């Protein structure tokens, strides 16, 4: 049971973003810019960062949503699973390994990002902006995970919910759609 | 030494907000809305939440800046110090004690906010929106603290720096001023 009177058909972050729209708007804009804006990181790579941080924060709603989104963008269900098991042996580039490790350290706390880890990323070809964005995406999902779980929002069990949400995030990104999530209502709960 | 080429005269968050302005803009807007927008919590109370979360995340730049801001708004230097020592015996209302404890739990992770703590806040007169905003402000400062420390920004030692920054945050809030922080340059480093 959420601690706030959220709309029953809007689980996880979706109900919170409709609860207070004036704070939701800059959260959406920041996420859209970081995860869907121009970048030398692919959308799948940026969703991997969101998913691994949510996983390490044990936020079930965000982990399942962003894993489904990364899976859809990648076209497979193994990569994200392997990243969660062990970044070092996962089938991603050396640059992405280094960036995912930085993200994992940010999740624990900012001071855990060492110069050695940043140098590893740079040696693997990461740019300053990629390192900046990795840290900020990781920090943003530390916000999301705490917002979602701190107010005890509901995480649906049905995988179809997350697949529908992932399709929305791939097709439309993070901006608010006209009518909020109303147009997803029937699709999500059909 | 910061991990990114930030401007030397812009320590802590200030250099990061100038480094990538398109992500800074929604971060500023979210902060302005939550900490300076219409609310039944005073600006001092909202700065207390920012300061206690930053303190518990051991982010020296943010803790010193938001402690100085809370001090300036309160007109004393003891309240914030006592909150850091022990929320339960600090000279704040029962409602603020309950909200500061919720904020402290959010800092540890969202799942640490229990129904009993939320009920304590409601029993002390906290509204749903106050509880929402407490969780979101705490989550936002978990973002800020990780952004600031994850990129190894510099925290000045001179208390005068933070007093100048606090005055800016009291007088002008969190929106970007024309010229960014350039107009503070001479004041901060005079």
Coordinates of C-alpha atoms in Angstrom, one line a residue, chain B:
Chain B
X1 CA 41.3 17.2 -8.5
X2 CA 38.0 16.8 -10.3
X3 CA 37.7 14.0 -12.8
X4 CA 36.4 16.5 -15.4
X5 CA 37.9 19.7 -16.7
X6 CA 35.7 22.1 -14.6
X7 CA 36.3 25.8 -14.2
X8 CA 38.7 26.3 -11.3
X9 CA 36.7 29.1 -9.7
X10 CA 33.6 26.9 -9.5
X11 CA 33.9 24.3 -6.8
X12 CA 31.4 21.6 -5.8
X13 CA 28.1 21.5 -7.7
X14 CA 28.7 25.0 -9.2
X15 CA 31.2 23.7 -11.8
X16 CA 29.1 20.7 -12.7
X17 CA 26.0 22.9 -13.3
X18 CA 28.1 25.0 -15.8
X19 CA 29.7 21.9 -17.4
X20 CA 26.5 20.6 -18.9
X21 CA 23.9 23.2 -18.9
X22 CA 21.1 21.2 -20.5
X23 CA 21.1 18.7 -17.7
X24 CA 21.6 21.5 -15.1
X25 CA 18.5 23.3 -16.1
X26 CA 16.0 20.7 -15.0
X27 CA 18.0 19.9 -11.9
X28 CA 17.8 23.6 -11.0
X29 CA 14.1 23.7 -11.8
X30 CA 13.3 20.7 -9.6
X31 CA 15.3 22.1 -6.7
X32 CA 13.7 25.6 -7.1
X33 CA 10.2 24.0 -7.1
X34 CA 10.8 21.8 -4.1
X35 CA 12.9 24.1 -1.9
X36 CA 11.6 27.5 -2.9
X37 CA 8.2 26.9 -4.4
X38 CA 4.8 27.2 -2.6
X39 CA 4.8 24.8 0.4
X40 CA 3.5 24.5 4.0
X41 CA 7.1 23.7 5.0
X42 CA 9.3 26.8 5.5
X43 CA 12.4 27.3 3.3
X44 CA 14.4 26.7 6.5
X45 CA 12.7 23.4 7.1
X46 CA 13.3 22.3 3.5
X47 CA 17.0 23.3 3.8
X48 CA 17.2 21.2 7.0
X49 CA 16.2 18.1 5.0
X50 CA 18.8 18.9 2.3
X51 CA 21.5 19.4 5.0
X52 CA 20.8 16.3 7.1
X53 CA 20.7 14.0 4.0
X54 CA 24.0 15.6 2.7
X55 CA 25.5 15.2 6.2
X56 CA 24.6 11.5 6.3
X57 CA 26.0 11.0 2.8
X58 CA 29.2 12.7 4.1
X59 CA 29.2 15.2 1.2
X60 CA 31.2 18.0 2.7
X61 CA 30.4 20.6 0.0
X62 CA 26.6 20.1 0.1
X63 CA 26.5 19.7 3.9
X64 CA 28.4 22.9 4.5
X65 CA 26.4 24.9 1.9
X66 CA 23.0 23.8 3.0
X67 CA 23.9 24.1 6.7
X68 CA 24.9 27.7 6.0
X69 CA 21.7 28.3 4.1
X70 CA 19.5 26.8 6.9
X71 CA 21.5 28.8 9.5
X72 CA 20.9 32.0 7.6
X73 CA 17.2 31.4 7.2
X74 CA 16.8 30.4 10.8
X75 CA 19.0 33.2 12.1
X76 CA 21.0 30.9 14.4
X77 CA 23.8 28.4 14.1
X78 CA 22.7 25.9 16.8
X79 CA 19.6 24.3 15.4
X80 CA 21.2 22.6 12.4
X81 CA 24.1 21.5 14.6
X82 CA 21.7 19.9 17.1
X83 CA 19.8 18.2 14.3
X84 CA 23.0 16.6 13.1
X85 CA 23.8 15.4 16.7
X86 CA 20.3 14.0 17.5
X87 CA 17.1 14.7 15.7
X88 CA 14.9 13.5 18.6
X89 CA 16.3 16.2 21.0
X90 CA 16.8 19.0 18.5
X91 CA 14.8 22.2 18.9
X92 CA 12.3 21.6 16.1
X93 CA 8.6 20.7 16.0
X94 CA 7.5 17.1 16.5
X95 CA 6.3 17.2 12.8
X96 CA 9.8 18.2 11.7
X97 CA 11.4 15.5 13.8
X98 CA 9.3 12.9 12.1
X99 CA 10.0 14.3 8.6
X100 CA 13.8 14.6 9.3
X101 CA 13.8 10.9 10.4
X102 CA 12.0 10.0 7.2
X103 CA 14.6 11.9 5.2
X104 CA 17.4 10.1 7.1
X105 CA 15.8 6.8 6.2
X106 CA 15.5 7.7 2.5
X107 CA 19.2 8.5 2.6
X108 CA 19.9 4.9 3.6
X109 CA 17.5 3.5 0.9
X110 CA 13.8 3.8 0.1
X111 CA 12.8 0.6 1.8
X112 CA 13.9 2.0 5.2
X113 CA 10.9 4.3 5.3
X114 CA 8.4 2.3 7.4
X115 CA 4.7 2.8 7.7
X116 CA 5.2 3.5 11.4
X117 CA 7.5 6.5 10.6
X118 CA 5.0 7.8 8.1
X119 CA 2.2 7.4 10.7
X120 CA 4.3 9.3 13.2
X121 CA 4.6 12.2 10.8
X122 CA 0.9 12.1 10.0
X123 CA 0.0 12.0 13.7
X124 CA 2.3 15.1 14.2
X125 CA 0.3 16.9 11.6
X126 CA 2.3 16.3 8.4
X127 CA 0.2 16.4 5.2
X128 CA 0.5 13.9 2.3
X129 CA 2.3 16.6 0.2
X130 CA 4.8 17.3 3.0
X131 CA 5.6 13.6 3.3
X132 CA 5.9 13.4 -0.5
X133 CA 8.2 16.4 -0.6
X134 CA 10.3 15.2 2.2
X135 CA 11.0 11.9 0.4
X136 CA 11.7 13.7 -2.9
X137 CA 13.9 16.4 -1.4
X138 CA 15.9 13.6 0.4
X139 CA 16.1 11.6 -2.8
X140 CA 17.2 14.7 -4.8
X141 CA 20.1 15.3 -2.3
X142 CA 21.1 11.7 -2.7
X143 CA 21.5 12.6 -6.4
X144 CA 23.4 15.8 -5.7
X145 CA 25.7 14.3 -3.1
X146 CA 26.7 11.5 -5.6
X147 CA 27.1 13.9 -8.5
X148 CA 29.4 16.2 -6.5
X149 CA 31.5 13.5 -4.9
X150 CA 31.4 10.9 -7.7
X151 CA 33.2 13.4 -9.9
X152 CA 35.6 14.4 -7.2
X153 CA 34.8 18.1 -7.2
X154 CA 36.6 20.5 -4.8
X155 CA 35.1 21.6 -1.5
X156 CA 36.6 24.9 -0.4
X157 CA 37.8 25.1 3.2
X158 CA 37.0 28.9 3.7
X159 CA 33.7 29.3 5.6
X160 CA 33.3 32.7 3.8
X161 CA 32.7 30.8 0.5
X162 CA 29.7 28.9 1.9
X163 CA 28.3 32.1 3.6
X164 CA 28.4 33.8 0.2
X165 CA 26.8 30.8 -1.5
X166 CA 24.1 30.6 1.2
X167 CA 23.3 34.3 0.8
X168 CA 22.9 33.6 -3.0
X169 CA 20.5 30.7 -2.3
X170 CA 18.5 32.7 0.2
X171 CA 18.3 35.8 -2.0
X172 CA 18.0 34.2 -5.5
X173 CA 17.2 30.6 -5.0
X174 CA 18.3 27.8 -7.3
X175 CA 17.6 29.3 -10.8
X176 CA 20.6 30.1 -12.9
X177 CA 21.6 33.8 -12.7
X178 CA 22.5 35.7 -15.9
X179 CA 26.2 34.8 -16.5
X180 CA 26.0 31.7 -14.3
X181 CA 28.2 32.1 -11.3
X182 CA 30.5 34.7 -12.9
X183 CA 28.9 37.5 -10.9
X184 CA 29.7 35.7 -7.7
X185 CA 33.3 35.2 -8.7
X186 CA 34.8 38.3 -7.2
X187 CA 32.6 38.2 -4.2
X188 CA 33.5 34.5 -3.4
X189 CA 37.2 35.0 -4.0
X190 CA 37.7 38.5 -2.8

